[in-house]
PDB file of C-alpha atoms in Angstrom:
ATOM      1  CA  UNK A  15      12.000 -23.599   7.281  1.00 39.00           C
ATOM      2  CA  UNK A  16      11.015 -20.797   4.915  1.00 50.00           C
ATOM      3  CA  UNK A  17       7.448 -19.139   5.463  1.00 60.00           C
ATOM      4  CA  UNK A  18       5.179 -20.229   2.129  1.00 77.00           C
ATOM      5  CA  UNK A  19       3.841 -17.102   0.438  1.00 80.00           C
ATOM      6  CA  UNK A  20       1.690 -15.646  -2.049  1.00 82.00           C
ATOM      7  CA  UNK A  21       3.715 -13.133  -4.067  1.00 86.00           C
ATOM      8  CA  UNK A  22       2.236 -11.030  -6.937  1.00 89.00           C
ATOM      9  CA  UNK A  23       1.736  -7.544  -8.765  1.00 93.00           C
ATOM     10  CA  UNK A  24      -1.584  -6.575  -8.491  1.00 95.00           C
ATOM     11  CA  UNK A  25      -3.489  -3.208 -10.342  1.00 94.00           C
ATOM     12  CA  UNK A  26      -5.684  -1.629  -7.760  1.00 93.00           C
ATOM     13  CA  UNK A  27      -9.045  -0.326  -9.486  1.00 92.00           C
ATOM     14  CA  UNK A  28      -9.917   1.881 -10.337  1.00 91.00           C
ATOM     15  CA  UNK A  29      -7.207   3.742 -11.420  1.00 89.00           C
ATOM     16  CA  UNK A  30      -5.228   0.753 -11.625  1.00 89.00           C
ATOM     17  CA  UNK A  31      -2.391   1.407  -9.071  1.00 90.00           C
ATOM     18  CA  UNK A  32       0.261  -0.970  -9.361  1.00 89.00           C
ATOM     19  CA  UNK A  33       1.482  -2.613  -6.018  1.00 93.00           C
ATOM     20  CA  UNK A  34       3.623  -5.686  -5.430  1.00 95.00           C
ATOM     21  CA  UNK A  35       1.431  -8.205  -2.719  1.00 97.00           C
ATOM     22  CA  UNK A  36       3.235 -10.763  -0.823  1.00 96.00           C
ATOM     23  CA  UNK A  37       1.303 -12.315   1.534  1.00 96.00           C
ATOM     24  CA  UNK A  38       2.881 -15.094   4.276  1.00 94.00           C
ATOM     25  CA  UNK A  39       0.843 -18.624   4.404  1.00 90.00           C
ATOM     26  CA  UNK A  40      -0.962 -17.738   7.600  1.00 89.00           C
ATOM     27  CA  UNK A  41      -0.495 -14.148   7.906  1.00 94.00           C
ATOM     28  CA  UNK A  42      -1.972 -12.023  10.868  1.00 91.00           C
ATOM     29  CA  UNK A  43      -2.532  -8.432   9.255  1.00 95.00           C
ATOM     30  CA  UNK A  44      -1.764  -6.838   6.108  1.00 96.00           C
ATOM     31  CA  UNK A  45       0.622  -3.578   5.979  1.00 96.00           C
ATOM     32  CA  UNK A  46       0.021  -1.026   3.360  1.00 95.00           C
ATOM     33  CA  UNK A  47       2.973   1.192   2.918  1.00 94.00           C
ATOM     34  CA  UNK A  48       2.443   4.884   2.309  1.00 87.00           C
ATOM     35  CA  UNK A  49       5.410   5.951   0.459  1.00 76.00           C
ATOM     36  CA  UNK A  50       6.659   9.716   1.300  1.00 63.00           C
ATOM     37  CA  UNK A  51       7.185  12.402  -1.215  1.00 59.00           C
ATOM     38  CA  UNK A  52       8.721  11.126  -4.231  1.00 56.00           C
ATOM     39  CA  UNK A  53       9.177   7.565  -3.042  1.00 61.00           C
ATOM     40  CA  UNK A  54       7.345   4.428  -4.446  1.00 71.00           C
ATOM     41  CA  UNK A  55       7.066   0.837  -4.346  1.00 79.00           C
ATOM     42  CA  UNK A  56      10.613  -0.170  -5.417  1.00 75.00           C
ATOM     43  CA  UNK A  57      12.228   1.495  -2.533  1.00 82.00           C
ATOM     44  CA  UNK A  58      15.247  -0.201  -1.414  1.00 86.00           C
ATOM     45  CA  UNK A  59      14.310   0.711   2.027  1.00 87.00           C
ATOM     46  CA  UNK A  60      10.917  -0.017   1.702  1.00 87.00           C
ATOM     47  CA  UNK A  61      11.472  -3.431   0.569  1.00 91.00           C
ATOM     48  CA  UNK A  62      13.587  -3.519   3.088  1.00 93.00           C
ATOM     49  CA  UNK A  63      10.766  -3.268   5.773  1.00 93.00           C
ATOM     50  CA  UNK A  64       8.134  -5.072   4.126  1.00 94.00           C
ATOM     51  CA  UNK A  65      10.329  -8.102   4.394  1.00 94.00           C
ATOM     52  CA  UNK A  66      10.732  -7.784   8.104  1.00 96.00           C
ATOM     53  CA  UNK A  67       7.126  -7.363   8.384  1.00 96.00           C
ATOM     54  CA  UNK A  68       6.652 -11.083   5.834  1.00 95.00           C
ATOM     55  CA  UNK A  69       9.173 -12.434   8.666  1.00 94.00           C
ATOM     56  CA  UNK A  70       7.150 -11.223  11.386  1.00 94.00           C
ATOM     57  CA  UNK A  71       3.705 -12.923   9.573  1.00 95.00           C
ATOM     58  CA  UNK A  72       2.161  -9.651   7.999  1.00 96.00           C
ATOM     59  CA  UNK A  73       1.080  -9.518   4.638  1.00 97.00           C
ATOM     60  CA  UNK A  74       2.188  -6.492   2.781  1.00 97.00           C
ATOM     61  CA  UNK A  75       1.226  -4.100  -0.137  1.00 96.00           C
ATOM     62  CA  UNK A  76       3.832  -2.331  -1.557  1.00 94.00           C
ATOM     63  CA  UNK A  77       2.002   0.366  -3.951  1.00 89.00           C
ATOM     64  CA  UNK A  78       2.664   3.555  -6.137  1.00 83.00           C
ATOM     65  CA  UNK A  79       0.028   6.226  -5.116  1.00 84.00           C
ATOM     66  CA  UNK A  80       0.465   8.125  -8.406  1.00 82.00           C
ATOM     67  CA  UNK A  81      -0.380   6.653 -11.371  1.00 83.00           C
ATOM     68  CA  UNK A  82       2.568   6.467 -14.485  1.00 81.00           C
ATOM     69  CA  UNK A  83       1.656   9.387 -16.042  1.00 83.00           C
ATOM     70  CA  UNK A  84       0.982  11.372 -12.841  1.00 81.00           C
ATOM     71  CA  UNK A  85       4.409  10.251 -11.739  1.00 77.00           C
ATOM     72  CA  UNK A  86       5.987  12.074 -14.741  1.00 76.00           C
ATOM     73  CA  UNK A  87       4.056  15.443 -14.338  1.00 82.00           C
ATOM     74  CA  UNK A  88       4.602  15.188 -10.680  1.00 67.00           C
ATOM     75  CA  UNK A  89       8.344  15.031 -11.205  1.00 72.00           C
ATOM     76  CA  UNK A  90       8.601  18.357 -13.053  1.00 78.00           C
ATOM     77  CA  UNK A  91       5.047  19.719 -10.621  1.00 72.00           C
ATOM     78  CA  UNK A  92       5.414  18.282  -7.624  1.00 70.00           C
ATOM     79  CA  UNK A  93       2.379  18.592  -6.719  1.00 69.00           C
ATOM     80  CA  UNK A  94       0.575  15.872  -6.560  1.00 71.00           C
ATOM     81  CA  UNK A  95       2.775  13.864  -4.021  1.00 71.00           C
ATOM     82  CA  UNK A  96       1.600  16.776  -1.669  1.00 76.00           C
ATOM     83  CA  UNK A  97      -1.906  16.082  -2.199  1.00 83.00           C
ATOM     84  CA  UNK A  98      -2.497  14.488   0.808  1.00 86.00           C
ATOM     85  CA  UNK A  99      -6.648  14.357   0.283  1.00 89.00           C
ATOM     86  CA  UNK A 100      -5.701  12.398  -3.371  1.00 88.00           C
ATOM     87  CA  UNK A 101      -3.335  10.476  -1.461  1.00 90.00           C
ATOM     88  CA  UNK A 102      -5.636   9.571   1.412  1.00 93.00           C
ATOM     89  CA  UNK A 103      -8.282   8.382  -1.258  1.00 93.00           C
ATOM     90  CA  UNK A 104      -5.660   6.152  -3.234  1.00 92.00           C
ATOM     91  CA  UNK A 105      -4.896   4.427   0.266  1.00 94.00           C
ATOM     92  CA  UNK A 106      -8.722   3.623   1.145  1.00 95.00           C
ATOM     93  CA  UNK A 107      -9.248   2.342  -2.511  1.00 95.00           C
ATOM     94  CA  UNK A 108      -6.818   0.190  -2.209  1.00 95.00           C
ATOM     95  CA  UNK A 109      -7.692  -1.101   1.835  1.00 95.00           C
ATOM     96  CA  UNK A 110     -11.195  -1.555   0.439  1.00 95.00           C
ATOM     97  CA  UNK A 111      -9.930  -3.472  -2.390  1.00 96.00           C
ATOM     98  CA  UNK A 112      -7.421  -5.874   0.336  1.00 95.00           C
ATOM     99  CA  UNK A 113     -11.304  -6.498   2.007  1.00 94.00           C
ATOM    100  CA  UNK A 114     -12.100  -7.876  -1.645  1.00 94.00           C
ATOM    101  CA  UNK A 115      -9.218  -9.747  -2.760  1.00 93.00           C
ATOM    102  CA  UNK A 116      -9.661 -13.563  -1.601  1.00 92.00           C
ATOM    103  CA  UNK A 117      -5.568 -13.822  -0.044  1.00 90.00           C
ATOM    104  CA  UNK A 118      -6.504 -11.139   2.103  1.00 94.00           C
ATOM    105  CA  UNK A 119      -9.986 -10.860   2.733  1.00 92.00           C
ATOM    106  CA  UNK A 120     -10.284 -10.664   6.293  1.00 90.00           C
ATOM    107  CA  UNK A 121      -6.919  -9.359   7.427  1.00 94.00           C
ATOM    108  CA  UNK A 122      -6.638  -6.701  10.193  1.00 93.00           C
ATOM    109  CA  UNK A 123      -5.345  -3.986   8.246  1.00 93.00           C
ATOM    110  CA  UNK A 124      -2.657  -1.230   9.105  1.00 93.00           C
ATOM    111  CA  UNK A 125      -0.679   1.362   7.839  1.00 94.00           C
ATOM    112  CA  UNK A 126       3.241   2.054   7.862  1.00 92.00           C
ATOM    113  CA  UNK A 127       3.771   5.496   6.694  1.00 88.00           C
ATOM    114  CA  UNK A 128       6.244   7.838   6.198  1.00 83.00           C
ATOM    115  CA  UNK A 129       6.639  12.104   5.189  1.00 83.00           C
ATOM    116  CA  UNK A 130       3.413  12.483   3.423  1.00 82.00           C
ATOM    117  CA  UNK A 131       2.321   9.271   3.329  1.00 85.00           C
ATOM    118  CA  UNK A 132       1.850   9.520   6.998  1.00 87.00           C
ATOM    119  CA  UNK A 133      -0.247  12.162   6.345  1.00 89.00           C
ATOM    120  CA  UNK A 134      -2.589  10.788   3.610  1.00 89.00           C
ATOM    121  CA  UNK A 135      -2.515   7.430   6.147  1.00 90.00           C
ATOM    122  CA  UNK A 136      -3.929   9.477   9.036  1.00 90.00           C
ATOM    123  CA  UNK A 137      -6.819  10.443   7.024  1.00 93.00           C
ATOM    124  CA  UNK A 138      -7.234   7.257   5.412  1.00 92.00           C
ATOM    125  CA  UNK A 139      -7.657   5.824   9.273  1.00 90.00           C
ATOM    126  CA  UNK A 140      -9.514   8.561  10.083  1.00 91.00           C
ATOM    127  CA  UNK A 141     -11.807   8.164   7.252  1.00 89.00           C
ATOM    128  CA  UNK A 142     -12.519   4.374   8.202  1.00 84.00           C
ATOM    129  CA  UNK A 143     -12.948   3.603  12.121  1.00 70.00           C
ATOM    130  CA  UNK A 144     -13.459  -0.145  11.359  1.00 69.00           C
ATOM    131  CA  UNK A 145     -10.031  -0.790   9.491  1.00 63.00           C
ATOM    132  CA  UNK A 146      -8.582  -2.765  11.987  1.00 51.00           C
ATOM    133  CA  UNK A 147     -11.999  -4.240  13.345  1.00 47.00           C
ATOM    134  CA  UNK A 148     -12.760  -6.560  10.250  1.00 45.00           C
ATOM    135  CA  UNK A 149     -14.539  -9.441  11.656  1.00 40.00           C
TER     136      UNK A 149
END
């Protein structure tokens, strides 16, 4: 029988990120994927993971790290998806907004990170010691 699950696009404040949230009926964590360089939230790939992860019973937030119009000046720039200290601040906004939002208030978070999203996601952890100690 299929897992029941909360599925929606969400705008993270206060930038308003957009993310895609899909969250299993009695999920055990919540993964936040930190896209690499010039990757996003509608990665085929990605989406491929995040639906492994809904199999396994994890929640996850699939979310851009650049705002629209950063996006475009970061496609002729490129430098703002090597920001890792922006990047690291998008990804604690948005876990301290998952600590918020009612479907998954009280979810162990974690991270699944690749290319500089791994780097923005170690400072993110870094940055908060009681991620995955919620009580």
């Amino acid at each position: 029988m299929p897992h029941s699950m909360i599925e929606h696009t969400v705008q993270i404040p206060p930038l308003g990120l957009a993310g895609d949230l899909i969250v299993p009926e009695k999920a055990t964590g919540i993964i936040l994927f930190a896209h690499g360089s010039g990757s996003g939230r509608h990665s085929t790939r990605n989406r491929y993971v995040a639906g492994v992860l809904q199999d396994g019973g994890f929640g996850t937030l699939l979310l851009d790290l650049l705002t629209a119009a950063e996006e475009q000046v970061d496609l002729r720039t490129r430098h703002r998806r090597f920001d890792i200290g922006l990047l690291a601040g998008r990804l604690i906004e948005a876990s301290e907004w998952l600590q918020r939002e009612p479907s998954t208030r009280g979810l162990l978070t974690g991270y699944f990170a690749a290319s500089t999203g791994a780097g923005a996601a170690l400072v993110a952890a870094a940055e908060q010691p009681s991620l995955s100690s919620h009580q």
